[in-house]
Coordinates of C-alpha atoms in Angstrom, one line a residue:
Chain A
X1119 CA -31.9 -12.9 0.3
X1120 CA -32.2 -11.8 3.7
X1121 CA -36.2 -11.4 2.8
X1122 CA -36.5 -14.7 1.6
X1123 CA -34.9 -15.9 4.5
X1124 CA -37.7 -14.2 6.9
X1125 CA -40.3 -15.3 4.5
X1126 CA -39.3 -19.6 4.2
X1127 CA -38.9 -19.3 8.2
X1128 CA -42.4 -18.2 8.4
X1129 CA -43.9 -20.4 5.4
X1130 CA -44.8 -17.5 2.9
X1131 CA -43.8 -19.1 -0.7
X1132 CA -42.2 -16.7 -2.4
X1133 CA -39.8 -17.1 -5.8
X1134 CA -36.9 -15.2 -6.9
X1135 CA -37.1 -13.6 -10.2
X1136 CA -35.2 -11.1 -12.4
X1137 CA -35.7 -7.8 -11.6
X1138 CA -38.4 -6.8 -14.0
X1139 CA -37.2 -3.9 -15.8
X1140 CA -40.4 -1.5 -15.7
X1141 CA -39.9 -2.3 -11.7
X1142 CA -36.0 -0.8 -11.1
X1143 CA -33.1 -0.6 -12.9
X1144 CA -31.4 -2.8 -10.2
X1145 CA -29.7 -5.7 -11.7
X1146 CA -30.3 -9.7 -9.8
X1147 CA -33.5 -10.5 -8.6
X1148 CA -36.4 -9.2 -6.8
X1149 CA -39.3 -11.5 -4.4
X1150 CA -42.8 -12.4 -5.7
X1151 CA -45.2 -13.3 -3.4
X1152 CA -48.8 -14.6 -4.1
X1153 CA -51.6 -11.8 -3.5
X1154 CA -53.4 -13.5 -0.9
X1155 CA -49.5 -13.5 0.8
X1156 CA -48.7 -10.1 0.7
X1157 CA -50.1 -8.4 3.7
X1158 CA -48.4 -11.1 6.0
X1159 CA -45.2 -10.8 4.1
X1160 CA -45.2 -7.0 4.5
X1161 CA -45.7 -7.8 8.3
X1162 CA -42.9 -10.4 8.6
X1163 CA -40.3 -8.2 6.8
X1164 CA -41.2 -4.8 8.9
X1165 CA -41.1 -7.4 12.2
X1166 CA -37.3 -7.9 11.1
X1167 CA -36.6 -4.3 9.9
X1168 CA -36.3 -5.3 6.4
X1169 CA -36.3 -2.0 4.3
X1170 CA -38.3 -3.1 1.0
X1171 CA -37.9 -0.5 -2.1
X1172 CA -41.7 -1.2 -3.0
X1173 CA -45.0 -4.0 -3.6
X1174 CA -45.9 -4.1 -7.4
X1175 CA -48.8 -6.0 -8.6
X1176 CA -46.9 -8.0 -11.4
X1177 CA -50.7 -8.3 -13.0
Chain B
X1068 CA -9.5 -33.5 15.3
X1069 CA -8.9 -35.4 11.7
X1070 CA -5.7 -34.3 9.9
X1071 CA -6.0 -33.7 6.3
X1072 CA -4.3 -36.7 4.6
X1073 CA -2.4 -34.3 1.3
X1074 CA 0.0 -32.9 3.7
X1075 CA 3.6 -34.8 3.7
X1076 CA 3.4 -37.4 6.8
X1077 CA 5.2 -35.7 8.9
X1078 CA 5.1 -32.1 7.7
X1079 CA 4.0 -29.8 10.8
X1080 CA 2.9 -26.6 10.0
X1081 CA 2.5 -23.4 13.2
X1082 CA 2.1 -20.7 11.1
X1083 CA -1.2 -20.1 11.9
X1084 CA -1.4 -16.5 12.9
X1085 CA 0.1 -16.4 9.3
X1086 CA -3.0 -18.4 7.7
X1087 CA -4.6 -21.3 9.3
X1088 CA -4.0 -24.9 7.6
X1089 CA -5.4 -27.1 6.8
X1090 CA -8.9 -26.2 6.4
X1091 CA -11.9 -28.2 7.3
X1092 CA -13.0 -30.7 4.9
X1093 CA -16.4 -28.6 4.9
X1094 CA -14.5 -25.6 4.1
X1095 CA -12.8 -27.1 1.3
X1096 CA -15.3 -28.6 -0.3
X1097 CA -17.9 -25.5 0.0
X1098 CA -15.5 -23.7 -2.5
X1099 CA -15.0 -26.6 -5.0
X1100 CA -18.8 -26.9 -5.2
X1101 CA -19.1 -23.3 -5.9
X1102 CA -16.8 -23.4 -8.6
X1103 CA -18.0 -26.3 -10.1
X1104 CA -21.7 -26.3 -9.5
X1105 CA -22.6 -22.7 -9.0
X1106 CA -20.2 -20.3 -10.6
X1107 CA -22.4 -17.3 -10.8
X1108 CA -22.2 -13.4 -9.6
X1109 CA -24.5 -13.2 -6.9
X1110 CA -26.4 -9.8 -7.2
X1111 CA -26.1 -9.3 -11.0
X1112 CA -27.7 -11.6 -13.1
X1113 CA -31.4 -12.7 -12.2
X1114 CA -31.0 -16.5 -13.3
X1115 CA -31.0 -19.4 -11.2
X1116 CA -27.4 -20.0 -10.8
X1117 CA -27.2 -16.2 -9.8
X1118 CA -29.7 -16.9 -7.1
X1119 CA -27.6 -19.7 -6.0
X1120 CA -24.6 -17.4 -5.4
X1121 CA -26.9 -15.1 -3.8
X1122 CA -27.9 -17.4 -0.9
X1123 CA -24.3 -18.7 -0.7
X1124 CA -23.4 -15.1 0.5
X1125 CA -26.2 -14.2 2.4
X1126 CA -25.7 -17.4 4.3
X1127 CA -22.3 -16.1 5.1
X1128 CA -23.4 -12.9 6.2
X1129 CA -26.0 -14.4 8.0
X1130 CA -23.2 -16.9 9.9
X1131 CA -21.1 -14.2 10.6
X1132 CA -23.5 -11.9 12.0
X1133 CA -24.5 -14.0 14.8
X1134 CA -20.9 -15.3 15.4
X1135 CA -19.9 -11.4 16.0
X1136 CA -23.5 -10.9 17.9
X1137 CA -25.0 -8.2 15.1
X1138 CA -28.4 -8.7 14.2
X1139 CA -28.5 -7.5 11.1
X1140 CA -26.5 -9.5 8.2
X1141 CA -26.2 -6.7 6.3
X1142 CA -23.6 -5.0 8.3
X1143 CA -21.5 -7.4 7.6
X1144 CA -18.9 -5.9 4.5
X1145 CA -17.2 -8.4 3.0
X1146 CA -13.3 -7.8 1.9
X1147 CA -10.4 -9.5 0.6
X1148 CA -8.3 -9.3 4.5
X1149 CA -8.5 -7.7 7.7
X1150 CA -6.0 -5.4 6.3
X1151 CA -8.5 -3.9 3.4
X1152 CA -11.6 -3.7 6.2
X1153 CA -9.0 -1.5 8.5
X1154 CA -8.0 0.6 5.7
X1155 CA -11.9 1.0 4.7
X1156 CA -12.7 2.4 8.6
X1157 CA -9.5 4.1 9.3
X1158 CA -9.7 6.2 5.7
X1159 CA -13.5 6.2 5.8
X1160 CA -14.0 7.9 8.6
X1161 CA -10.8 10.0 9.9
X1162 CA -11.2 13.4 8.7
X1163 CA -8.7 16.5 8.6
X1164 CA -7.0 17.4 12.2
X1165 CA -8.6 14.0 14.0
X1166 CA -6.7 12.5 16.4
X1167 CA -6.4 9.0 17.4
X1168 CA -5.0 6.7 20.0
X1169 CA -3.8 3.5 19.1
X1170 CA -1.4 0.9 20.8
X1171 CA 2.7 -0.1 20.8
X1172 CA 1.7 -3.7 19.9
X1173 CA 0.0 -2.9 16.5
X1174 CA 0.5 -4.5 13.3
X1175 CA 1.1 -2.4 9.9
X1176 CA -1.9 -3.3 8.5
X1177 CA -3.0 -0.1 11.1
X1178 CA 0.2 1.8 11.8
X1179 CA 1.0 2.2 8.3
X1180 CA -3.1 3.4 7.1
X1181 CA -2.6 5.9 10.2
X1182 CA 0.9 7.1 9.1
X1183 CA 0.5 8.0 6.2
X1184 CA -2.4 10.4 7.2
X1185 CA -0.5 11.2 9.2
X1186 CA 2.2 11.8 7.5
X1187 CA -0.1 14.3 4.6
X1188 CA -0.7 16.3 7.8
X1189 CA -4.3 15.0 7.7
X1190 CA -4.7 13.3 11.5
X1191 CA -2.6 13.3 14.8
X1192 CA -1.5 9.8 16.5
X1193 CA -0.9 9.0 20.0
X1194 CA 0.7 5.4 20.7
X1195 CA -0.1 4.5 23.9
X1196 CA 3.5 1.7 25.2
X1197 CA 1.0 0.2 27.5
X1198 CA 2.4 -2.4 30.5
X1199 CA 5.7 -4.0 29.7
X1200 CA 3.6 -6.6 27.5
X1201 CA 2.0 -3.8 25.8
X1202 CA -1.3 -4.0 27.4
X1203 CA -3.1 0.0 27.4
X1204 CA -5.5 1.1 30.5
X1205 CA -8.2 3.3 30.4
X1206 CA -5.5 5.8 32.5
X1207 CA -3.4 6.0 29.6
X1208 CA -6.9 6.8 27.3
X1209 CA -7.6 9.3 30.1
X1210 CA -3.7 11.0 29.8
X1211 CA -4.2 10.9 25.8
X1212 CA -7.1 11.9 24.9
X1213 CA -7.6 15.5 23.2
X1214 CA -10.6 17.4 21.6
X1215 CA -10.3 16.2 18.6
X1216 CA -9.3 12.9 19.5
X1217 CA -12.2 10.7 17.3
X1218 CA -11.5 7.3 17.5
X1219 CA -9.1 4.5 19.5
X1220 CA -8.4 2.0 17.4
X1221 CA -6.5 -1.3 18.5
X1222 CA -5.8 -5.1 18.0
X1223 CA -7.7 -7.1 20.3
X1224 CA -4.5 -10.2 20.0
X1225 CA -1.0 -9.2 19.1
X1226 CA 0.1 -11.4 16.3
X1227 CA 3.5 -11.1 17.7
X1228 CA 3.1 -12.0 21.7
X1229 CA -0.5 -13.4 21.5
X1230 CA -1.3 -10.7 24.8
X1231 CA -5.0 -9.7 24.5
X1232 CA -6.3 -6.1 25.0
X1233 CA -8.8 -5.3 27.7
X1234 CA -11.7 -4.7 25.1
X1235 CA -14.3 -4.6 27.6
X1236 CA -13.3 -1.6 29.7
X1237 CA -11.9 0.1 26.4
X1238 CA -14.8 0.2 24.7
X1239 CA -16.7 1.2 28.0
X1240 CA -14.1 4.3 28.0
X1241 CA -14.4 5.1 24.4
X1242 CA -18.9 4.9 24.8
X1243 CA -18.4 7.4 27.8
X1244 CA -16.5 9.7 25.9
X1245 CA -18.3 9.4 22.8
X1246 CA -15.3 8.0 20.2
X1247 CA -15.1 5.6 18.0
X1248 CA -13.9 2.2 18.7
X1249 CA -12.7 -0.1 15.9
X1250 CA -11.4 -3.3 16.5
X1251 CA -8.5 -5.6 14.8
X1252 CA -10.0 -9.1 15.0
X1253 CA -7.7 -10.5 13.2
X1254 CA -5.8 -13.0 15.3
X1255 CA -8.9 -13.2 17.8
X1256 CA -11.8 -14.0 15.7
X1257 CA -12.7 -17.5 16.2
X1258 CA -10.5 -17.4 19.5
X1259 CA -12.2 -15.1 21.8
X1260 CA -15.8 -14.4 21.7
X1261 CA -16.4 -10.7 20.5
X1262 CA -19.5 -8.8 20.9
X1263 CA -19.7 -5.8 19.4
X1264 CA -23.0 -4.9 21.2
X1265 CA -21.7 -5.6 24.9
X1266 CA -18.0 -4.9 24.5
X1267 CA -19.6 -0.9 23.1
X1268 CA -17.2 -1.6 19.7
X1269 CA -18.4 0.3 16.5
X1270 CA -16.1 -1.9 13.8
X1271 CA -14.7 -5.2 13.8
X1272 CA -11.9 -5.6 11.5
X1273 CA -11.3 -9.6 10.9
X1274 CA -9.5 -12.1 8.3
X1275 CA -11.5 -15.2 7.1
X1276 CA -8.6 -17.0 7.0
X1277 CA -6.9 -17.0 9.8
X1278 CA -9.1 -18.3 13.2
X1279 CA -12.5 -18.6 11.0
X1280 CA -10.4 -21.3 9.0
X1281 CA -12.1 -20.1 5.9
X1282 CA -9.7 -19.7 2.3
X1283 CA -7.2 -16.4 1.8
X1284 CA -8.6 -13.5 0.1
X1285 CA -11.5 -13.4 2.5
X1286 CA -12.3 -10.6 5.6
X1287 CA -14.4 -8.2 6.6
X1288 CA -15.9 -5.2 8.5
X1289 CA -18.7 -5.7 10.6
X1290 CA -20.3 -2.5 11.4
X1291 CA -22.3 -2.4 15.1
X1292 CA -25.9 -2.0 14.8
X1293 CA -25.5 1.1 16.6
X1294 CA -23.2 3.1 14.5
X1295 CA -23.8 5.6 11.9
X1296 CA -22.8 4.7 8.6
X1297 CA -22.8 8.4 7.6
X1298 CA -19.7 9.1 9.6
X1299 CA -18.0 6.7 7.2
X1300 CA -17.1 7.6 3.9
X1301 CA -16.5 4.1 1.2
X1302 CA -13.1 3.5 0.0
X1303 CA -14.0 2.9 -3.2
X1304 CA -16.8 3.2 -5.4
X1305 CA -18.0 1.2 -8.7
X1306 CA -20.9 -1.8 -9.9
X1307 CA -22.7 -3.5 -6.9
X1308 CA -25.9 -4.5 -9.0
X1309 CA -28.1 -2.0 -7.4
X1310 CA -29.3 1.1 -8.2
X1311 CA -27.9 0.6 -11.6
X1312 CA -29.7 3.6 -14.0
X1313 CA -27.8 5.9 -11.4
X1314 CA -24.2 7.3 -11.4
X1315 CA -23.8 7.8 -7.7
X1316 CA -23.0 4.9 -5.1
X1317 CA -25.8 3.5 -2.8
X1318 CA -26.2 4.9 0.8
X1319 CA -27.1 1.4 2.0
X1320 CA -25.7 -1.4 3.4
X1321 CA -24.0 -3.0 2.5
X1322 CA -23.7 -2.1 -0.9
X1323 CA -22.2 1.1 0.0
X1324 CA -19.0 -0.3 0.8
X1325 CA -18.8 -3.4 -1.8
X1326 CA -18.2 -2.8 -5.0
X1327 CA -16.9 -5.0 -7.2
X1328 CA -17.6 -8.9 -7.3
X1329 CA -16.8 -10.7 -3.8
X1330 CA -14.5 -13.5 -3.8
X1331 CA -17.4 -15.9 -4.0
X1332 CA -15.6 -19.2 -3.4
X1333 CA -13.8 -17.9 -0.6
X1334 CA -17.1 -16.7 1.2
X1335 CA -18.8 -19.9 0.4
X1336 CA -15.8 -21.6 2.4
X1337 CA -15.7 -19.2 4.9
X1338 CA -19.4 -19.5 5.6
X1339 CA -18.4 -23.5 6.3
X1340 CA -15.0 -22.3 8.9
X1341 CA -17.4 -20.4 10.5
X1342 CA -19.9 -23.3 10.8
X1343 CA -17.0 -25.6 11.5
X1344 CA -16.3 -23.3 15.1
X1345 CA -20.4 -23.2 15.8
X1346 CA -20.1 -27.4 15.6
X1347 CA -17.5 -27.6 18.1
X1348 CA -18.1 -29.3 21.5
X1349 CA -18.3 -26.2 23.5
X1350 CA -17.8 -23.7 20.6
X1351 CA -14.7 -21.4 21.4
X1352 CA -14.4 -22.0 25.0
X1353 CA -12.8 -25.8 23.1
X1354 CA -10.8 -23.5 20.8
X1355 CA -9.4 -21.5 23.5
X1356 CA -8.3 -24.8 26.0
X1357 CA -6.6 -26.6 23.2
X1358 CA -4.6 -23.3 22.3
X1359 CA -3.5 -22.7 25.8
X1360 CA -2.8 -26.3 26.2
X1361 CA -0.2 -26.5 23.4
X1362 CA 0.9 -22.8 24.6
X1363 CA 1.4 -24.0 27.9
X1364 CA 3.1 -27.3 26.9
X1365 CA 5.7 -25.9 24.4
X1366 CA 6.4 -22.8 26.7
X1367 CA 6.9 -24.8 30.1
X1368 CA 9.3 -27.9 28.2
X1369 CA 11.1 -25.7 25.9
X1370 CA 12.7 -23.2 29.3
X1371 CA 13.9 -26.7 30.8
X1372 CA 14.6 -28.5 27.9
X1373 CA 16.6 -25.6 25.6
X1374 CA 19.4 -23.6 26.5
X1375 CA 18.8 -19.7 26.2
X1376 CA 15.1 -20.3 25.1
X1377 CA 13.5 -16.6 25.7
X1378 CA 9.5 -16.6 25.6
X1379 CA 8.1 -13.7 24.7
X1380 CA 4.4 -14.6 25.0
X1381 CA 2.8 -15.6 28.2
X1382 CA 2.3 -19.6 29.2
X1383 CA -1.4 -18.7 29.5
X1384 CA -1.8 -17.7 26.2
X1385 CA -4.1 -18.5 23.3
X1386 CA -1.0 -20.3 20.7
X1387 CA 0.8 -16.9 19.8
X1388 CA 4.2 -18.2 21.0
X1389 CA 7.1 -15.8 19.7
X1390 CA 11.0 -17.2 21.5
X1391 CA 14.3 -16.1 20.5
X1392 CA 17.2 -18.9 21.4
X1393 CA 20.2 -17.4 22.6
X1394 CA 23.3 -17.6 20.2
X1395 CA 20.8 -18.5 17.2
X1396 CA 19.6 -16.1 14.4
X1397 CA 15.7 -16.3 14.2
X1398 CA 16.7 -17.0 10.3
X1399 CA 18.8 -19.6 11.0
X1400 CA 16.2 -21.2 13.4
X1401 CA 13.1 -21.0 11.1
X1402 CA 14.9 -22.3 8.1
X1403 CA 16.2 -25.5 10.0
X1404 CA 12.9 -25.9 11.0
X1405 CA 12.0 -26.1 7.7
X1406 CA 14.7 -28.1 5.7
X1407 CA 15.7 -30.6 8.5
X1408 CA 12.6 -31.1 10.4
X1409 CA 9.6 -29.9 8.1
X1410 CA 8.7 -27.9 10.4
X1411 CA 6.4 -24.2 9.3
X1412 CA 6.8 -21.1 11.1
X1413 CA 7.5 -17.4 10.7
X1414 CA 10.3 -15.3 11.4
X1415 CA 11.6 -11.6 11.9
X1416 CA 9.2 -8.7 13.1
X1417 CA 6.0 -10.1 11.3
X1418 CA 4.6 -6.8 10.0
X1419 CA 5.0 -5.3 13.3
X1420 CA 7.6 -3.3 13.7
X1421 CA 6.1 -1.6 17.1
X1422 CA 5.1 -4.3 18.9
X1423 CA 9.4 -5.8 18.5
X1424 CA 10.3 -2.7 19.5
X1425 CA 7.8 -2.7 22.7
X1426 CA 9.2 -5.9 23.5
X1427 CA 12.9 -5.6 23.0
X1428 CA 13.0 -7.8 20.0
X1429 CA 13.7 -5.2 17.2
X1430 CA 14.9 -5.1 14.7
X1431 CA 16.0 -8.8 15.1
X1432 CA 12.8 -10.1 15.6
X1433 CA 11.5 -13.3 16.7
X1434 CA 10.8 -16.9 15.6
X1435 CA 7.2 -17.1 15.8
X1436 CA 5.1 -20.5 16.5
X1437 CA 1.1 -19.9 15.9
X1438 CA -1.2 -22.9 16.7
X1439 CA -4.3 -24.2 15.1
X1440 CA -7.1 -26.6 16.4
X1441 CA -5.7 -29.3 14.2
X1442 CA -2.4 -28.8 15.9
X1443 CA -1.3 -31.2 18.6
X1444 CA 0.8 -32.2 21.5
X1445 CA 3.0 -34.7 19.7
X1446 CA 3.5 -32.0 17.0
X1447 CA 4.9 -29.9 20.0
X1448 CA 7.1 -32.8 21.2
X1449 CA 8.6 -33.0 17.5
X1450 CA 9.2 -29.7 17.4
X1451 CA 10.9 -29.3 20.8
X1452 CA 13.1 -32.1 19.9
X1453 CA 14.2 -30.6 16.8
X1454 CA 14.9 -27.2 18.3
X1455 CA 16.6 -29.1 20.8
X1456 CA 18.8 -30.6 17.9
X1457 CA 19.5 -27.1 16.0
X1458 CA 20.5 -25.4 19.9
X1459 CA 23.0 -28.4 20.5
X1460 CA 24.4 -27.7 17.1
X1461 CA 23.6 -31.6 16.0

């Protein structure tokens, strides 16, 4: 949540999605991001110290 | 400020240190939404509704974290009361033959936690008495403090007298000689500002419901940016949605010390209480002048106007008022109040069996008259006449 926060504040569309299971066994949801997007998004959560488990291509 | 219309007409309620009531409107309606338009378990599911519940909470956090001046949101740990966050940092991070200095004016919700360790042999307490009001100096720190003392921990506002600790210099004292410094917020938060940066505090303890005006079954522990959650053990471990093909509980925050599903509805409304204090003209400082306003007012009339009215709490204070009336059982009083005059407010030793006894008041007690921002000066009037009434026997 506290990602997606960061992310609308600095205009990156994102979406919330279930956690896809071949991803992590966590339950709720993880953030997509478009692939064009996710060198800035990677920048705007490290800015706010943001600890991110991993990026997956989704592909 | 706009009274709530489904109280009685003239029902007046000063049992605010107790909970706060009524709530704002906003408050109110952020948990009816909830439950009717939202409903989910944030964190578990990965549905829409879920999502919804997510934000509510992070919102919350988010809220709260710049209320208490933390930066990030995830050290804030959300609990059912102050009394569950002060058990989490008491038992999480004492450890066998600690020491720790605390105050005469605490309330059980840390006396009792440090007891019983106490008690099992486990840590060593020193209870500082503090000025005649109960008020500890960095002298009396000096005079306590052992090598194994590990942490002070105190209330910041006695829910008995309303007096206010000096937080500032404390924490300063407990930086330069590297302890632990955890807080009891819960009569101050939403009253006095608290920084847990400037002040040097580690842990916040505070209630949602109380001065944040958000529903009952709400708190929490806010965790400086600073400290080092390894030095804290959780108080309980189980589901928090994460980390879920593993057995073990997560090292992060602030899973690591929620387990469980929050009180949803209760953080979406506490979210809004703490909005509802950000909104005010002036934020706390408008808080803080009404309080002492109604303090001063009841304090000042009621020594003219009542014979054998005893104040316990200062004039200056921030609407903590506990008075004893000569000849009159605090019983007696409060349940007049009540029947005759419909009139709330507490009586005895309110859960603080210390501070009475610091004050002269045990095991008697006191009556007990806490103010809110939606009380007001004619409600004082009313109630001055009434006590007025029940000392003149009529």
């Amino acid at each position: 949540m506290w990602a997606v926060d960061v992310l609308n504040k600095n205009n990156i569309e994102n979406k919330l999605i279930p956690v896809p299971r071949d991803l992590s066994s966590d339950c709720g949801y993880c953030v997509m991001v478009g692939y064009d997007l996710i060198a800035q998004a990677e920048e705007f959560l490290k800015r706010e110290n943001i600890e991110f488990d991993r990026i997956v291509d989704l592909k | 400020m706009t009274k709530i219309s489904r109280l009685k007409n003239n029902t007046i309620y000063f049992d605010n240190s107790a909970t706060s009531f009524p709530k704002p409107p906003a408050v109110v309606d952020a948990v009816v939404d909830y439950m009717t338009l939202v409903g989910a378990n944030p964190g578990r599911s990965g549905h829409r509704m879920a999502c919804e519940a997510g934000k509510i909470v992070f919102q919350a956090r988010k809220n709260i974290a710049e209320f208490f001046g933390v930066k990030s949101p995830m050290n804030v740990i959300f609990s059912s009361n102050a009394t569950d966050s002060l058990n989490l940092a008491i038992k999480g991070i004492l450890c066998q033959d600690d020491h720790v200095i605390t105050s005469s004016m605490e309330h059980n919700s840390i006396i009792r936690p440090l007891k019983m360790l106490e008690d099992r042999g486990i840590i060593s307490i020193t209870v500082l008495p503090g000025d005649d009001s109960g008020i500890i100096s960095t002298g009396e720190l000096d005079s306590a403090k052992k090598n194994n003392t590990k942490a002070v921990i105190i209330n910041h506002m006695s829910n008995v007298t309303g007096i206010v600790q000096p937080v500032a210099e404390i924490g300063k004292w407990c930086k330069k000689n590297n302890m632990i410094f955890i807080l009891d917020c819960a009569q101050s938060a939403g009253i006095i500002p608290i920084d847990l940066k400037s002040d040097s505090i580690d842990m916040i303890a505070f209630a949602g419901h109380k001065g944040l005006y958000g529903p009952t079954g709400t708190g929490g522990l806010i965790i400086s940016d600073s400290f080092d959650v390894r030095k804290m053990n959780p108080l309980k471990e189980g589901g928090t949605g994460s980390m879920s093909d593993k057995t073990v509980q997560p090292n992060f925050l602030p899973d690591m010390y929620e387990s469980g599903t929050l009180n949803v509805a209760g953080i979406a409304g506490l979210s809004k209480g703490v909005e509802f204090l950000n909104n005010m003209p002036e934020k706390l400082k408008s808080v803080q002048l009404h309080k002492v306003t109604l303090q001063k007012y009841f304090i000042e009339k009621a020594s003219k106007r009542i014979d054998g009215f005893k104040s316990y709490s200062a004039s200056s204070g921030f609407g903590v008022v506990s008075f004893t009336i000569g000849g009159l059982s605090v019983s007696e009083i409060t349940q007049r109040l009540s029947d005759d005059f419909d009139i709330m407010s507490r009586q005895g030793l309110h859960c603080s069996p210390l501070a009475h006894q610091r004050i002269g008041t045990f095991p008697e007690g006191t009556v007990r008259f806490s103010f809110s921002v939606f009380n007001t000066i004619s409600e004082v009037e009313t109630a001055l006449e009434a006590l007025k009434i029940i000392r003149d026997g009529k």
